[in-house]
Amino acid sequence: DGGITQSPKYLFRKEGQNVTLSCEQNLNHDAMYWYRQDPGQGLRLIYYSQIVNDFQKGDIAEGYSVSREKKESFPLTVTSAQKNPTAFYLCASQDRTDQPQHFGDGTRLSIL
Amino acid sequence: GQSLEQPSEVTAVEGAIVQINCTYQTSGFYGLSWYQQHDGGAPTFLSYNGLDGLEETGRFSSFLSRSDSYGYLLLQELQMKDSASYFCAVSGSYTGRRALTFGSGTRLQVQP
């Protein structure tokens, strides 16, 4: 079955540590997105990529980095510069801009 | 920039009809989407309106008026499983990108 896989489901970060969240899709979608969701809030765009080897900052990119070396993969690194990383992180992919975005099951990141 | 407003909470009884409104501000509007999210889960796509009018998908309908920058999601024959958060999201050309901006969500509680 086609879909989006995010791992791990739960992640704990120590102070000063960088952590990487994985996002893989086998839908053959060109566009991929990373969102952050805080409790009781909507989704905020961190980074997005429309094609391989290209990505753009979203509204809250500070303290995060991404890469898009393969069409299927769009990993997100939460760096030590992100002082408040505790949140629910969602990855999405999209076939065309007039098509719905498909979401993975998310990764919950907490600080130890 | 882009901004959306929707009510924070709505309560209704099983079998009833409920309407969730969404007003938005954006430049270069492309479309309004609706997503459903159960607690702890990922958002799932419900409906998309690119043009004015009503779109119907089973018990769910969505309406858009571009001149009023307004849309709504209509849920009929409410079931307990419809208890979830509902997000409107607008896609526009803000800062030259076509990516979704989400509202803060409406928490729907369906009571027996």
CSV table of C-alpha atoms in Angstrom, one decimal:
chain,number,residue,atom,x,y,z
A,1,ASP,CA,0.0,0.0,0.0
A,2,GLY,CA,1.2,3.5,-0.8
A,3,GLY,CA,1.7,6.0,2.0
A,4,ILE,CA,3.9,8.1,4.1
A,5,THR,CA,6.0,6.6,6.9
A,6,GLN,CA,7.3,8.8,9.7
A,7,SER,CA,9.8,7.5,12.3
A,8,PRO,CA,10.2,7.3,15.2
A,9,LYS,CA,6.8,7.7,16.7
A,10,TYR,CA,8.2,9.2,19.9
A,11,LEU,CA,11.6,10.9,20.2
A,12,PHE,CA,13.4,12.5,23.2
A,13,ARG,CA,16.0,15.1,22.8
A,14,LYS,CA,18.7,16.1,25.3
A,15,GLU,CA,19.7,19.7,25.6
A,16,GLY,CA,22.3,20.7,23.0
A,17,GLN,CA,21.5,17.7,20.8
A,18,ASN,CA,20.5,17.5,17.2
A,19,VAL,CA,17.8,15.0,16.3
A,20,THR,CA,16.6,13.8,12.9
A,21,LEU,CA,13.0,12.9,12.1
A,22,SER,CA,12.5,10.5,9.2
A,23,CYS,CA,9.8,10.9,6.5
A,24,GLU,CA,9.5,8.4,3.6
A,25,GLN,CA,6.8,8.2,0.9
A,26,ASN,CA,6.1,5.7,-1.8
A,27,LEU,CA,3.3,7.7,-3.5
A,28,ASN,CA,5.7,9.1,-6.1
A,29,HIS,CA,4.7,12.6,-5.1
A,30,ASP,CA,7.0,15.5,-6.0
A,31,ALA,CA,6.1,17.8,-3.1
A,32,MET,CA,6.8,17.2,0.5
A,33,TYR,CA,6.2,19.3,3.6
A,34,TRP,CA,7.0,19.4,7.3
A,35,TYR,CA,4.6,20.9,9.8
A,36,ARG,CA,4.8,21.5,13.5
A,37,GLN,CA,1.7,21.3,15.7
A,38,ASP,CA,1.5,22.5,19.3
A,39,PRO,CA,-1.3,21.3,21.6
A,40,GLY,CA,-4.7,22.8,20.7
A,41,GLN,CA,-3.2,24.6,17.7
A,42,GLY,CA,-3.2,24.3,14.0
A,43,LEU,CA,-0.3,23.2,11.8
A,44,ARG,CA,2.5,25.6,11.0
A,45,LEU,CA,4.8,25.1,8.0
A,46,ILE,CA,8.5,24.5,8.8
A,47,TYR,CA,10.0,23.6,5.4
A,48,TYR,CA,8.7,22.3,2.0
A,49,SER,CA,10.2,20.9,-1.1
A,50,GLN,CA,8.7,20.8,-4.6
A,51,ILE,CA,11.4,18.8,-6.3
A,52,VAL,CA,14.5,16.8,-5.4
A,53,ASN,CA,17.5,18.9,-4.3
A,54,ASP,CA,15.4,22.0,-3.7
A,55,PHE,CA,13.6,23.1,-0.6
A,56,GLN,CA,12.1,26.4,0.8
A,57,LYS,CA,11.7,27.8,4.3
A,58,GLY,CA,8.2,28.0,5.7
A,59,ASP,CA,6.9,30.2,8.5
A,60,ILE,CA,8.9,28.8,11.4
A,61,ALA,CA,12.2,27.4,9.8
A,62,GLU,CA,14.6,28.8,12.5
A,63,GLY,CA,16.3,26.0,14.4
A,64,TYR,CA,15.4,23.4,11.7
A,65,SER,CA,17.1,22.0,8.7
A,66,VAL,CA,16.1,19.6,5.9
A,67,SER,CA,17.5,17.8,2.9
A,68,ARG,CA,15.8,16.3,-0.3
A,69,GLU,CA,18.4,14.0,-1.9
A,70,LYS,CA,15.8,11.5,-3.1
A,71,LYS,CA,12.2,11.9,-4.2
A,72,GLU,CA,11.0,9.5,-1.5
A,73,SER,CA,12.7,11.0,1.5
A,74,PHE,CA,12.5,14.4,3.3
A,75,PRO,CA,14.2,14.2,6.7
A,76,LEU,CA,13.9,17.0,9.2
A,77,THR,CA,16.7,17.8,11.7
A,78,VAL,CA,15.8,19.7,14.8
A,79,THR,CA,18.9,21.5,15.9
A,80,SER,CA,20.1,22.6,19.3
A,81,ALA,CA,19.2,26.2,18.1
A,82,GLN,CA,15.5,25.3,18.4
A,83,LYS,CA,14.9,26.2,22.0
A,84,ASN,CA,11.3,24.9,22.3
A,85,PRO,CA,11.2,21.7,20.2
A,86,THR,CA,8.5,19.9,22.1
A,87,ALA,CA,5.7,19.4,19.6
A,88,PHE,CA,4.0,17.0,17.2
A,89,TYR,CA,5.8,16.9,13.9
A,90,LEU,CA,3.8,16.0,10.8
A,91,CYS,CA,5.2,15.2,7.3
A,92,ALA,CA,3.0,15.4,4.2
A,93,SER,CA,3.3,14.8,0.5
A,94,GLN,CA,1.3,16.1,-2.4
A,95,ASP,CA,1.0,15.1,-6.1
A,96,ARG,CA,0.0,18.4,-7.5
A,97,THR,CA,-0.8,21.7,-5.8
A,98,ASP,CA,-4.5,21.3,-6.5
A,99,GLN,CA,-4.5,17.8,-4.9
A,100,PRO,CA,-4.9,17.1,-1.2
A,101,GLN,CA,-1.9,16.6,1.1
A,102,HIS,CA,-1.4,13.2,2.5
A,103,PHE,CA,0.0,13.0,6.1
A,104,GLY,CA,2.1,10.6,7.9
A,105,ASP,CA,1.2,9.5,11.5
A,106,GLY,CA,3.6,12.0,13.0
A,107,THR,CA,6.5,12.1,15.5
A,108,ARG,CA,6.1,13.4,19.0
A,109,LEU,CA,9.3,15.1,20.2
A,110,SER,CA,10.0,15.9,23.8
A,111,ILE,CA,12.9,17.3,25.8
A,112,LEU,CA,14.6,15.1,28.4
B,1,GLY,CA,0.3,37.3,4.7
B,2,GLN,CA,-2.3,34.7,5.2
B,3,SER,CA,-4.7,34.2,8.2
B,4,LEU,CA,-7.8,32.2,8.9
B,5,GLU,CA,-10.5,32.3,11.6
B,6,GLN,CA,-12.7,29.5,12.7
B,7,PRO,CA,-14.6,28.9,15.9
B,8,SER,CA,-12.6,27.1,18.6
B,9,GLU,CA,-15.3,24.7,19.7
B,10,VAL,CA,-18.7,23.4,18.6
B,11,THR,CA,-21.0,21.0,20.4
B,12,ALA,CA,-23.9,19.1,18.7
B,13,VAL,CA,-25.9,16.0,19.3
B,14,GLU,CA,-25.9,12.7,17.4
B,15,GLY,CA,-28.0,12.9,14.2
B,16,ALA,CA,-27.9,16.7,14.0
B,17,ILE,CA,-26.4,19.0,11.4
B,18,VAL,CA,-23.5,21.2,12.3
B,19,GLN,CA,-21.8,24.0,10.2
B,20,ILE,CA,-18.2,25.1,10.9
B,21,ASN,CA,-17.4,28.5,9.4
B,22,CYS,CA,-14.0,29.7,8.2
B,23,THR,CA,-13.0,33.2,7.0
B,24,TYR,CA,-9.6,33.8,5.5
B,25,GLN,CA,-7.3,36.5,4.3
B,26,THR,CA,-4.7,35.7,1.6
B,27,SER,CA,-3.1,37.0,-1.5
B,28,GLY,CA,-3.4,35.0,-4.7
B,29,PHE,CA,-6.1,32.6,-3.5
B,30,TYR,CA,-6.1,29.1,-5.0
B,31,GLY,CA,-8.4,27.1,-2.8
B,32,LEU,CA,-9.8,26.2,0.6
B,33,SER,CA,-9.4,22.7,2.0
B,34,TRP,CA,-10.8,21.0,5.1
B,35,TYR,CA,-9.1,18.4,7.2
B,36,GLN,CA,-10.2,16.2,10.1
B,37,GLN,CA,-7.9,15.2,12.9
B,38,HIS,CA,-8.8,12.8,15.7
B,39,ASP,CA,-6.9,13.2,19.0
B,40,GLY,CA,-3.4,12.0,18.6
B,41,GLY,CA,-3.8,11.2,15.0
B,42,ALA,CA,-2.8,12.7,11.7
B,43,PRO,CA,-5.0,15.1,9.7
B,44,THR,CA,-7.0,13.5,6.9
B,45,PHE,CA,-8.3,15.3,3.9
B,46,LEU,CA,-12.1,15.9,3.7
B,47,SER,CA,-12.9,18.4,1.0
B,48,TYR,CA,-11.5,21.0,-1.4
B,49,ASN,CA,-13.1,24.1,-3.0
B,50,GLY,CA,-11.3,25.9,-5.7
B,51,LEU,CA,-14.4,27.6,-7.1
B,52,ASP,CA,-17.5,29.2,-5.6
B,53,GLY,CA,-20.2,26.8,-4.6
B,54,LEU,CA,-21.0,23.6,-2.8
B,55,GLU,CA,-19.0,20.4,-2.9
B,56,GLU,CA,-20.7,17.3,-1.5
B,57,THR,CA,-19.0,14.1,-0.3
B,58,GLY,CA,-21.4,11.8,1.5
B,59,ARG,CA,-22.4,13.3,4.8
B,60,PHE,CA,-19.9,16.1,4.4
B,61,SER,CA,-20.3,19.2,2.3
B,62,SER,CA,-18.1,22.3,1.9
B,63,PHE,CA,-19.0,25.7,0.5
B,64,LEU,CA,-16.9,28.5,-0.7
B,65,SER,CA,-17.6,32.2,-1.5
B,66,ARG,CA,-14.4,33.8,-2.9
B,67,SER,CA,-16.0,37.3,-2.9
B,68,ASP,CA,-16.7,37.0,0.8
B,69,SER,CA,-13.4,35.2,1.6
B,70,TYR,CA,-15.6,32.7,3.4
B,71,GLY,CA,-16.3,29.0,3.5
B,72,TYR,CA,-17.9,26.4,5.7
B,73,LEU,CA,-17.9,22.7,6.3
B,74,LEU,CA,-21.3,21.1,6.8
B,75,LEU,CA,-21.6,17.8,8.6
B,76,GLN,CA,-24.9,16.0,8.4
B,77,GLU,CA,-26.3,13.0,10.4
B,78,LEU,CA,-23.7,13.5,13.0
B,79,GLN,CA,-22.1,10.3,14.5
B,80,MET,CA,-20.1,9.9,17.6
B,81,LYS,CA,-17.0,9.2,15.5
B,82,ASP,CA,-17.2,12.7,14.0
B,83,SER,CA,-15.9,14.0,17.3
B,84,ALA,CA,-12.6,15.5,16.2
B,85,SER,CA,-10.9,18.7,15.3
B,86,TYR,CA,-11.6,20.2,11.9
B,87,PHE,CA,-9.2,22.6,10.2
B,88,CYS,CA,-9.7,24.8,7.3
B,89,ALA,CA,-6.6,25.5,5.2
B,90,VAL,CA,-6.0,28.0,2.5
B,91,SER,CA,-3.6,27.7,-0.4
B,92,GLY,CA,-2.4,31.0,-1.9
B,93,SER,CA,0.6,32.6,-3.5
B,94,TYR,CA,1.8,34.3,-0.3
B,95,THR,CA,5.5,35.0,-0.7
B,96,GLY,CA,5.4,33.2,-4.0
B,97,ARG,CA,4.7,29.7,-2.7
B,98,ARG,CA,1.7,27.5,-3.0
B,99,ALA,CA,1.6,25.9,0.3
B,100,LEU,CA,-1.2,25.4,2.9
B,101,THR,CA,-1.8,27.8,5.8
B,102,PHE,CA,-4.0,26.1,8.4
B,103,GLY,CA,-6.5,27.7,10.8
B,104,SER,CA,-6.3,26.9,14.5
B,105,GLY,CA,-9.0,24.3,14.3
B,106,THR,CA,-12.5,23.7,15.5
B,107,ARG,CA,-13.0,21.0,18.1
B,108,LEU,CA,-16.3,19.3,17.5
B,109,GLN,CA,-17.9,17.3,20.3
B,110,VAL,CA,-20.8,15.1,19.4
B,111,GLN,CA,-23.0,14.2,22.3
B,112,PRO,CA,-25.4,11.2,22.5
